[in-house]
Amino acid sequence: MQIPDAVYHLMRNTQLKTCDLSSNVIKKIPAKFALKFNLITDLNLSHNQMTKLPDELADLNALARLNISHNSFIVLPPVVFKMPELRELDASHNAIIEIDTDEMITSDNLELVNLRHNPLGRTCHRKLKNVSTSFRLEISEYNEDDDW
């Protein structure tokens, strides 16, 4: 399931700042979402069935908080590190096993990245433990039983 086109039509003259789409069965956010609602500062997509985010979400120039927790992400979407004003990212409780630490380090405005309760691989976990960032990084302790 994705966001119905009727939503865009009904809200065409609305300047949306906060959007809570949590606890649905959304599998996909359309690329046009960022174009239609480009003033959003807080986006909650938690408790859905998403596995990826469109690159166009990088156009959410005002987005400060993004919650993608409790979804089905295996890889942390690279677009989250291209959002210019993103300060808080909650990607906890997914199935994330790999993260591009180089992209993460270059994010200027990040203050908090929550990656707890993801089955990060041994190498990825070690990299994250040793990486020097300007933001608070929260990860769970490595558990051999979680290694896929």
PDB file of C-alpha atoms in Angstrom, residues 16-125:
ATOM      1  CA  LEU A  16       2.140  20.570   5.952  1.00  0.00           C
ATOM      2  CA  LYS A  17       4.782  20.868   8.717  1.00  0.00           C
ATOM      3  CA  THR A  18       4.242  17.627  10.646  1.00  0.00           C
ATOM      4  CA  CYS A  19       3.172  14.364   9.061  1.00  0.00           C
ATOM      5  CA  ASP A  20       2.406  11.171  10.992  1.00  0.00           C
ATOM      6  CA  LEU A  21       1.859   8.169   8.732  1.00  0.00           C
ATOM      7  CA  SER A  22       2.794   5.634  11.399  1.00  0.00           C
ATOM      8  CA  SER A  23       1.044   2.330  12.050  1.00  0.00           C
ATOM      9  CA  ASN A  24      -0.259   1.693   8.561  1.00  0.00           C
ATOM     10  CA  VAL A  25       0.744  -0.883   5.975  1.00  0.00           C
ATOM     11  CA  ILE A  26       2.637   1.553   3.772  1.00  0.00           C
ATOM     12  CA  LYS A  27       5.248  -0.182   1.649  1.00  0.00           C
ATOM     13  CA  LYS A  28       6.296   2.743  -0.503  1.00  0.00           C
ATOM     14  CA  ILE A  29       6.501   6.524  -0.314  1.00  0.00           C
ATOM     15  CA  PRO A  30       6.058   7.985  -3.807  1.00  0.00           C
ATOM     16  CA  ALA A  31       8.718  10.322  -5.175  1.00  0.00           C
ATOM     17  CA  LYS A  32       6.149  13.113  -5.527  1.00  0.00           C
ATOM     18  CA  PHE A  33       5.672  13.196  -1.736  1.00  0.00           C
ATOM     19  CA  ALA A  34       8.741  15.433  -1.356  1.00  0.00           C
ATOM     20  CA  LEU A  35       7.573  17.741  -4.121  1.00  0.00           C
ATOM     21  CA  LYS A  36       4.051  18.164  -2.738  1.00  0.00           C
ATOM     22  CA  PHE A  37       4.986  18.444   0.954  1.00  0.00           C
ATOM     23  CA  ASN A  38       8.419  20.065   0.848  1.00  0.00           C
ATOM     24  CA  LEU A  39       7.916  22.125   4.053  1.00  0.00           C
ATOM     25  CA  ILE A  40       7.641  19.132   6.392  1.00  0.00           C
ATOM     26  CA  THR A  41       9.878  19.379   9.451  1.00  0.00           C
ATOM     27  CA  ASP A  42       8.772  16.178  11.232  1.00  0.00           C
ATOM     28  CA  LEU A  43       7.941  12.945   9.382  1.00  0.00           C
ATOM     29  CA  ASN A  44       6.882   9.768  11.190  1.00  0.00           C
ATOM     30  CA  LEU A  45       6.837   6.662   8.982  1.00  0.00           C
ATOM     31  CA  SER A  46       7.257   4.153  11.815  1.00  0.00           C
ATOM     32  CA  HIS A  47       5.398   0.849  12.108  1.00  0.00           C
ATOM     33  CA  ASN A  48       4.901   0.282   8.394  1.00  0.00           C
ATOM     34  CA  GLN A  49       6.308  -2.201   5.868  1.00  0.00           C
ATOM     35  CA  MET A  50       8.842  -0.076   4.022  1.00  0.00           C
ATOM     36  CA  THR A  51      12.127  -1.405   2.670  1.00  0.00           C
ATOM     37  CA  LYS A  52      13.395   1.711   0.877  1.00  0.00           C
ATOM     38  CA  LEU A  53      12.915   5.457   0.566  1.00  0.00           C
ATOM     39  CA  PRO A  54      12.944   7.407  -2.705  1.00  0.00           C
ATOM     40  CA  ASP A  55      15.976   9.589  -3.424  1.00  0.00           C
ATOM     41  CA  GLU A  56      13.616  12.530  -3.937  1.00  0.00           C
ATOM     42  CA  LEU A  57      13.134  12.739  -0.158  1.00  0.00           C
ATOM     43  CA  ALA A  58      16.468  14.577  -0.148  1.00  0.00           C
ATOM     44  CA  ASP A  59      14.408  17.527  -1.425  1.00  0.00           C
ATOM     45  CA  LEU A  60      12.688  17.803   1.969  1.00  0.00           C
ATOM     46  CA  ASN A  61      14.865  20.797   2.782  1.00  0.00           C
ATOM     47  CA  ALA A  62      13.181  21.593   6.113  1.00  0.00           C
ATOM     48  CA  LEU A  63      12.995  18.042   7.492  1.00  0.00           C
ATOM     49  CA  ALA A  64      14.553  17.952  10.968  1.00  0.00           C
ATOM     50  CA  ARG A  65      13.145  14.687  12.395  1.00  0.00           C
ATOM     51  CA  LEU A  66      12.591  11.412  10.557  1.00  0.00           C
ATOM     52  CA  ASN A  67      11.253   8.266  12.212  1.00  0.00           C
ATOM     53  CA  ILE A  68      11.520   5.112  10.095  1.00  0.00           C
ATOM     54  CA  SER A  69      11.613   2.697  13.036  1.00  0.00           C
ATOM     55  CA  HIS A  70       9.719  -0.601  13.047  1.00  0.00           C
ATOM     56  CA  ASN A  71       9.839  -1.164   9.293  1.00  0.00           C
ATOM     57  CA  SER A  72      11.608  -3.725   7.104  1.00  0.00           C
ATOM     58  CA  PHE A  73      14.756  -1.872   6.063  1.00  0.00           C
ATOM     59  CA  ILE A  74      17.781  -4.115   5.491  1.00  0.00           C
ATOM     60  CA  VAL A  75      20.056  -1.262   4.439  1.00  0.00           C
ATOM     61  CA  LEU A  76      19.836   2.208   5.933  1.00  0.00           C
ATOM     62  CA  PRO A  77      18.556   4.319   3.019  1.00  0.00           C
ATOM     63  CA  PRO A  78      21.412   6.534   1.765  1.00  0.00           C
ATOM     64  CA  VAL A  79      18.963   9.394   1.149  1.00  0.00           C
ATOM     65  CA  VAL A  80      18.718  10.044   4.901  1.00  0.00           C
ATOM     66  CA  PHE A  81      22.258  11.435   4.839  1.00  0.00           C
ATOM     67  CA  LYS A  82      21.396  13.796   1.980  1.00  0.00           C
ATOM     68  CA  MET A  83      18.629  15.630   3.837  1.00  0.00           C
ATOM     69  CA  PRO A  84      20.233  19.011   4.524  1.00  0.00           C
ATOM     70  CA  GLU A  85      18.466  19.890   7.809  1.00  0.00           C
ATOM     71  CA  LEU A  86      17.987  16.415   9.303  1.00  0.00           C
ATOM     72  CA  ARG A  87      18.915  16.451  12.999  1.00  0.00           C
ATOM     73  CA  GLU A  88      17.266  13.302  14.385  1.00  0.00           C
ATOM     74  CA  LEU A  89      16.947   9.938  12.679  1.00  0.00           C
ATOM     75  CA  ASP A  90      15.235   6.978  14.331  1.00  0.00           C
ATOM     76  CA  ALA A  91      15.879   3.794  12.355  1.00  0.00           C
ATOM     77  CA  SER A  92      15.584   1.417  15.302  1.00  0.00           C
ATOM     78  CA  HIS A  93      13.794  -1.937  15.171  1.00  0.00           C
ATOM     79  CA  ASN A  94      14.430  -2.753  11.527  1.00  0.00           C
ATOM     80  CA  ALA A  95      16.469  -5.508   9.888  1.00  0.00           C
ATOM     81  CA  ILE A  96      19.417  -3.262   9.024  1.00  0.00           C
ATOM     82  CA  ILE A  97      22.636  -5.194   8.565  1.00  0.00           C
ATOM     83  CA  GLU A  98      24.722  -2.618   6.678  1.00  0.00           C
ATOM     84  CA  ILE A  99      25.308   1.136   6.836  1.00  0.00           C
ATOM     85  CA  ASP A 100      27.508   3.370   4.693  1.00  0.00           C
ATOM     86  CA  THR A 101      29.583   4.952   7.457  1.00  0.00           C
ATOM     87  CA  ASP A 102      31.342   7.298   5.014  1.00  0.00           C
ATOM     88  CA  GLU A 103      28.025   8.932   4.053  1.00  0.00           C
ATOM     89  CA  MET A 104      27.022   9.119   7.705  1.00  0.00           C
ATOM     90  CA  ILE A 105      30.137  11.009   8.773  1.00  0.00           C
ATOM     91  CA  THR A 106      29.627  13.784   6.206  1.00  0.00           C
ATOM     92  CA  SER A 107      26.148  14.708   7.472  1.00  0.00           C
ATOM     93  CA  ASP A 108      26.503  18.206   8.888  1.00  0.00           C
ATOM     94  CA  ASN A 109      23.387  18.789  10.992  1.00  0.00           C
ATOM     95  CA  LEU A 110      22.762  15.371  12.525  1.00  0.00           C
ATOM     96  CA  GLU A 111      22.518  15.335  16.311  1.00  0.00           C
ATOM     97  CA  LEU A 112      21.114  11.847  16.932  1.00  0.00           C
ATOM     98  CA  VAL A 113      20.980   8.589  14.971  1.00  0.00           C
ATOM     99  CA  ASN A 114      19.175   5.696  16.683  1.00  0.00           C
ATOM    100  CA  LEU A 115      20.070   2.307  15.197  1.00  0.00           C
ATOM    101  CA  ARG A 116      19.184   0.177  18.211  1.00  0.00           C
ATOM    102  CA  HIS A 117      17.661  -3.254  17.753  1.00  0.00           C
ATOM    103  CA  ASN A 118      19.026  -3.927  14.275  1.00  0.00           C
ATOM    104  CA  PRO A 119      20.993  -7.094  13.429  1.00  0.00           C
ATOM    105  CA  LEU A 120      24.079  -5.173  12.315  1.00  0.00           C
ATOM    106  CA  GLY A 121      26.774  -7.434  10.940  1.00  0.00           C
ATOM    107  CA  ARG A 122      29.996  -7.861  12.895  1.00  0.00           C
ATOM    108  CA  THR A 123      32.051  -5.656  10.545  1.00  0.00           C
ATOM    109  CA  CYS A 124      29.424  -2.926  10.404  1.00  0.00           C
ATOM    110  CA  HIS A 125      29.014  -2.965  14.181  1.00  0.00           C
TER     111      HIS A 125
END
